[in-house]
Short mmCIF file of C-alpha atoms in Angstrom, two decimals:
data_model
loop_
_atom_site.label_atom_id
_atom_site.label_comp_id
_atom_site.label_asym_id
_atom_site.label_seq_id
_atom_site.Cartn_x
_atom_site.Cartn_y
_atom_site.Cartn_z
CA UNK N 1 0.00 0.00 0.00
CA UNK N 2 0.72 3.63 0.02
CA UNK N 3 1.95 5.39 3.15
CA UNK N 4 4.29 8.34 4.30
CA UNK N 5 5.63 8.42 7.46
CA UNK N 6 7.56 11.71 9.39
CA UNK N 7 9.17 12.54 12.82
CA UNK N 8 6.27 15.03 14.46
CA UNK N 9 8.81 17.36 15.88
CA UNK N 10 12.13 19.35 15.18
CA UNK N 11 13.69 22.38 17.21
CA UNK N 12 16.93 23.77 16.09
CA UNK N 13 18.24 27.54 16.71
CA UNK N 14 18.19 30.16 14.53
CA UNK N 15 21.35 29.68 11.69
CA UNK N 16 22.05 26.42 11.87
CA UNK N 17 20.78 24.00 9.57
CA UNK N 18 17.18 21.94 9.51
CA UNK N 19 16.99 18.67 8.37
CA UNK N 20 13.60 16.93 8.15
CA UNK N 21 13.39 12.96 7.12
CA UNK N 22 10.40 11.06 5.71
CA UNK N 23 10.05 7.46 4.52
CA UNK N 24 7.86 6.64 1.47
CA UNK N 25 6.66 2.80 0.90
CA UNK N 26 5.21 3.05 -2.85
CA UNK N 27 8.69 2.30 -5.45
CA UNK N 28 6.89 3.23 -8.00
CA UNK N 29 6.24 7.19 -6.95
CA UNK N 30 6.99 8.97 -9.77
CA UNK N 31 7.47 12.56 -7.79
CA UNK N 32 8.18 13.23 -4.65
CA UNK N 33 7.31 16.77 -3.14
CA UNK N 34 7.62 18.95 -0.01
CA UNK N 35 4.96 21.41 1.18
CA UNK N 36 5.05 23.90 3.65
CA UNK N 37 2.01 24.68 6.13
CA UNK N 38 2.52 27.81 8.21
CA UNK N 39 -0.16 28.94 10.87
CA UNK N 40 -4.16 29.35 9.31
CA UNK N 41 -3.08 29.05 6.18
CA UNK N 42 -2.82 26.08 3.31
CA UNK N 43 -0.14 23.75 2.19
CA UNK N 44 2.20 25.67 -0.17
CA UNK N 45 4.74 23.71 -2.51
CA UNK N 46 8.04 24.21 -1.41
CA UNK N 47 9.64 21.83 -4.36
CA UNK N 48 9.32 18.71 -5.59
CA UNK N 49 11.99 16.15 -7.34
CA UNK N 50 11.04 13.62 -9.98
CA UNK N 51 12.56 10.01 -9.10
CA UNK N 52 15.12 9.61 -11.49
CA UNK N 53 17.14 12.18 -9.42
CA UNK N 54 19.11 12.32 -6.41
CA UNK N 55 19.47 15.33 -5.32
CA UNK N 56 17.75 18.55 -6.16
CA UNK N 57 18.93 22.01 -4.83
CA UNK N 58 17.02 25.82 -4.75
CA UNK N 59 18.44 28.82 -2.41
CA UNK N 60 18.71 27.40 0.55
CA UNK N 61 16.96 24.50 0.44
CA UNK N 62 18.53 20.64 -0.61
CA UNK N 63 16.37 17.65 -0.91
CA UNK N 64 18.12 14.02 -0.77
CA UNK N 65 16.16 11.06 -2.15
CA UNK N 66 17.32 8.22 -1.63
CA UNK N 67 15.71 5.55 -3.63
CA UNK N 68 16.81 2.38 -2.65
CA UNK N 69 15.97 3.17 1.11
CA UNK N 70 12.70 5.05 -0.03
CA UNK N 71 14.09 7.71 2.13
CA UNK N 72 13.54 11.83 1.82
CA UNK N 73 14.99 14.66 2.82
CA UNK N 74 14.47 18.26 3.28
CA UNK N 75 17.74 20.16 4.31
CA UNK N 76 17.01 23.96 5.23
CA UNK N 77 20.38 25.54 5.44
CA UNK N 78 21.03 29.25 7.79
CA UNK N 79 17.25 28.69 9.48
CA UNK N 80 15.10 31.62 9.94
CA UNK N 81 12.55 31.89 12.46
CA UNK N 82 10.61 32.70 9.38
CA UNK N 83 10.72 28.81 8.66
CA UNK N 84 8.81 27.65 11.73
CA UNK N 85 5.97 25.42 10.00
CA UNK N 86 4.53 22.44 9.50
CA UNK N 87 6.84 20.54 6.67
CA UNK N 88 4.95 17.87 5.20
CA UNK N 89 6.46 15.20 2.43
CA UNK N 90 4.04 13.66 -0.18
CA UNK N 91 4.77 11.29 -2.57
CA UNK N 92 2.07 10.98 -5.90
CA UNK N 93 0.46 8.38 -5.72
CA UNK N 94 -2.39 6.40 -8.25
CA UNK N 95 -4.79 8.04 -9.85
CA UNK N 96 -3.06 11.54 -9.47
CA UNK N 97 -3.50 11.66 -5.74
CA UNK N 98 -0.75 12.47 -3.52
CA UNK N 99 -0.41 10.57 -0.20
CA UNK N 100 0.56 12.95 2.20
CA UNK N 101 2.97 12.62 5.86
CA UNK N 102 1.60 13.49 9.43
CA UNK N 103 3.67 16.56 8.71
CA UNK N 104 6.69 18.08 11.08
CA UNK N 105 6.23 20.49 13.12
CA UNK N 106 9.61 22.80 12.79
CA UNK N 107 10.48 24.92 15.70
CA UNK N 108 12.91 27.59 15.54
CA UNK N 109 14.28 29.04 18.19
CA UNK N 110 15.97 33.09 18.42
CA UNK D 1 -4.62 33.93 -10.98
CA UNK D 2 -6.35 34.14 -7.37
CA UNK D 3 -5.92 30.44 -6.99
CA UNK D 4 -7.86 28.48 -5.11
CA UNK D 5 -10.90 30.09 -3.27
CA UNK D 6 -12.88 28.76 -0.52
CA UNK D 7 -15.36 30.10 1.21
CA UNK D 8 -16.65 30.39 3.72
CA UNK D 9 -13.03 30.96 5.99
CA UNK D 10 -14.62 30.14 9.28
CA UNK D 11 -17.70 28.17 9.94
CA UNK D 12 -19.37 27.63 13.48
CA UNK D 13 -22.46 25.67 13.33
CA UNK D 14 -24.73 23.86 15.95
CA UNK D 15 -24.77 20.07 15.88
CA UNK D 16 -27.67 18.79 13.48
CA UNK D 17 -27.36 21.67 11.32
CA UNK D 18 -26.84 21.54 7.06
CA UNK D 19 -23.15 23.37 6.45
CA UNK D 20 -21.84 23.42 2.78
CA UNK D 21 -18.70 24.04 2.43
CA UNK D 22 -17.36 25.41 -1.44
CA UNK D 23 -14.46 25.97 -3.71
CA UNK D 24 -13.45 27.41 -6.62
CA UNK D 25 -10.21 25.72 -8.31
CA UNK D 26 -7.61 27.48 -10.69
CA UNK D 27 -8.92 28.15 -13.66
CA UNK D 28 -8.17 25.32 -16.32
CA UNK D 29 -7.46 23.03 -13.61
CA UNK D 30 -9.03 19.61 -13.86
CA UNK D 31 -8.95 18.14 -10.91
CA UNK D 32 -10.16 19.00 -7.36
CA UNK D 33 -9.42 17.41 -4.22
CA UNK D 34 -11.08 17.61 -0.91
CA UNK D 35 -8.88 17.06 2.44
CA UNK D 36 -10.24 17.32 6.12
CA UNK D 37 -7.18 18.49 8.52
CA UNK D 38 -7.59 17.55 12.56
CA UNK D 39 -5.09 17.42 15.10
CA UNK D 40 -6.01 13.79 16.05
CA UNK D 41 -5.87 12.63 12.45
CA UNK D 42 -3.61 15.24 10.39
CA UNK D 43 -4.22 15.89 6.88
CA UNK D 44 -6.82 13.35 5.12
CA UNK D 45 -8.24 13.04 1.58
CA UNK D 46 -12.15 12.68 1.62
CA UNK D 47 -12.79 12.74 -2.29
CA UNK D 48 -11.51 13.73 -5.32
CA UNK D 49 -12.92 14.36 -8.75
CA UNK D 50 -11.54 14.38 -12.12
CA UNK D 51 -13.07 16.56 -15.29
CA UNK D 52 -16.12 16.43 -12.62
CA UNK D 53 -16.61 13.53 -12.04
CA UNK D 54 -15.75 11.95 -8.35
CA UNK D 55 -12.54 8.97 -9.09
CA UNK D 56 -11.95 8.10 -5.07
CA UNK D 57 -14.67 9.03 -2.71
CA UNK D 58 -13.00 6.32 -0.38
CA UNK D 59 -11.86 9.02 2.11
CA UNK D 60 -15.65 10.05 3.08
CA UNK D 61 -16.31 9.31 6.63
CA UNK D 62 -19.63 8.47 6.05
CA UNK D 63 -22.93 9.21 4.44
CA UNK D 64 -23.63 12.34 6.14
CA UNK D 65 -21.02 13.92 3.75
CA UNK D 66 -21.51 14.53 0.26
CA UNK D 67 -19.40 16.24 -2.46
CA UNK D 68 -20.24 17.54 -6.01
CA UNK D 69 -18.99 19.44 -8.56
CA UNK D 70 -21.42 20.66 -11.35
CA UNK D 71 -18.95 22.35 -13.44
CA UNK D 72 -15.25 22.66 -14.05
CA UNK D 73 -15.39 25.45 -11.95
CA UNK D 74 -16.90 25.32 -8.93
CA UNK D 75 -17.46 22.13 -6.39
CA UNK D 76 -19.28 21.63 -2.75
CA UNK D 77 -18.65 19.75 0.09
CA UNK D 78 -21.65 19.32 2.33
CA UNK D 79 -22.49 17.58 6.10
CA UNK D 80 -25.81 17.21 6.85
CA UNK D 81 -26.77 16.44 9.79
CA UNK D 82 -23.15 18.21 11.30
CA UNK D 83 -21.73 16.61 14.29
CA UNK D 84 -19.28 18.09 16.91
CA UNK D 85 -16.30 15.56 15.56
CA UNK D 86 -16.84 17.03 11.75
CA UNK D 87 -15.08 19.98 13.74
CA UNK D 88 -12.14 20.15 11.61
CA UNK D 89 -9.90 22.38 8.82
CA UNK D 90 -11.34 21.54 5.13
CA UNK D 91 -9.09 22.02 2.45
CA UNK D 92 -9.71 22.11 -1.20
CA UNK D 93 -6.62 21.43 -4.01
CA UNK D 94 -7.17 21.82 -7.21
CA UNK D 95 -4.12 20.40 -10.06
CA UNK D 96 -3.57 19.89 -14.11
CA UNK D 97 -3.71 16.18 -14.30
CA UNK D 98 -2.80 13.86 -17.42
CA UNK D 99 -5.78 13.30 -19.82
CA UNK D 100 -3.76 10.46 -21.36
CA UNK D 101 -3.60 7.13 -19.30
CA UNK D 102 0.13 6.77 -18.29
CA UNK D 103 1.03 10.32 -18.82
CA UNK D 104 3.85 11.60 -16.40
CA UNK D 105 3.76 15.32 -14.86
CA UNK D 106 4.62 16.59 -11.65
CA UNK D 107 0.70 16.88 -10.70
CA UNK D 108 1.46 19.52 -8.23
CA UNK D 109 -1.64 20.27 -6.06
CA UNK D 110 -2.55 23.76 -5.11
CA UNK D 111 -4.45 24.81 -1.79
CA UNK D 112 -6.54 27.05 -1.07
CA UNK D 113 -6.57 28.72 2.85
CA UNK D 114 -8.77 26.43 4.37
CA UNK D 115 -12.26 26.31 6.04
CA UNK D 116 -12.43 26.20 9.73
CA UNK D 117 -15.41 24.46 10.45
CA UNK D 118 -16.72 24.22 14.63
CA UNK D 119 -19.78 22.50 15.48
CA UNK D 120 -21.14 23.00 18.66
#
């Protein structure tokens, strides 16, 4: 079957780097993506990376897949306090669908 | 483009009552998606529709919920008779999907702010 799974939590202090891990269970996902949720608002797309790649990089962000393991990764690099959100990881699953994580709840801290 | 539209933002009903809940999707969009977003539960797809017509209503908690979508550009979610646990954030995503079986794109969903629904 189809399922995402996340940590719930991260703190980390303003400037150093976030990274945020989510495991995927369905090989054949053919995009994997990374939306952001900040407070009364909707899920924005933060990126996305199509399967065939490893690594995909934009300003300061870095996402690792690593395909054999199913694993993702989000890598935020000089944290704001601007990032504090809810990070969730989605991979696409049939029909069009995406099959969303719990979502993590990033803490930054001044 | 004003991107996805839902209204109303906040909903507070009493228990029994009819709510509907609607959304407009991106223009040229052709698919819609509706999630329901709790604490408890996080982020869950109830239904989602493709040139209209409903593909996966799997994620409908039961038959006091009900979803249409008439046109390309407008769709409803409605709870009648509301309950207290239907307290929740409804989203609606609307995305470009492949008309051709087997077709690959990146399908990226966009959101629209959310309904806060509280039934008392």
């Amino acid at each position: 079957g189809e399922d995402v799974e996340q940590s719930l939590f991260l703190s980390v202090r303003e400037g150093d780097s976030s990274v945020i891990n989510c495991t995927y269970t369905d090989s054949s996902s053919t995009y994997l993506y990374w939306y952001k949720q900040e407070p009364g608002a909707g899920l924005q797309l933060l990126t996305y990376i199509f399967s065939n790649m490893d690594m995909k990089q934009d300003q300061r962000l870095t996402v690792l897949l690593n395909k054999k393991d199913k694993h993702l990764s989000l890598r935020i690099a000089d944290t704001q306090t601007g990032d504090s959100a809810i990070y969730f990881c989605a991979e696409r699953g049939q029909g069009g669908k995406l099959i969303f994580g719990q979502g993590t709840e990033l803490s930054v801290k001044p | 483009d004003a991107g996805v539209i839902q209204s109303p933002r906040h909903e507070v009903t009493e228990m029994g009552q009819e709510v509907t809940l609607r959304c407009k999707p991106i223009s040229g969009h052709n698919s819609l998606f509706w999630y329901r977003q709790t604490m408890m539960r996080g982020l869950e797809l109830l239904i989602y529709f493709n040139n209209n017509v409903p593909i996966d209503d799997s994620g409908m908690p039961e038959d006091r919920f009900s979803a249409k979508m008439p046109n390309a550009s407008f769709s409803t979610l409605k709870i009648q008779p509301s309950e207290p646990r239907d307290s929740a954030v409804y989203f609606c995503a609307s995305s470009l999907s492949p008309g051709l079986a087997g077709a690959v794109t990146k399908n990226i969903q966009y959101f629209g702010a959310g309904t806060r629904l509280s039934v008392l």
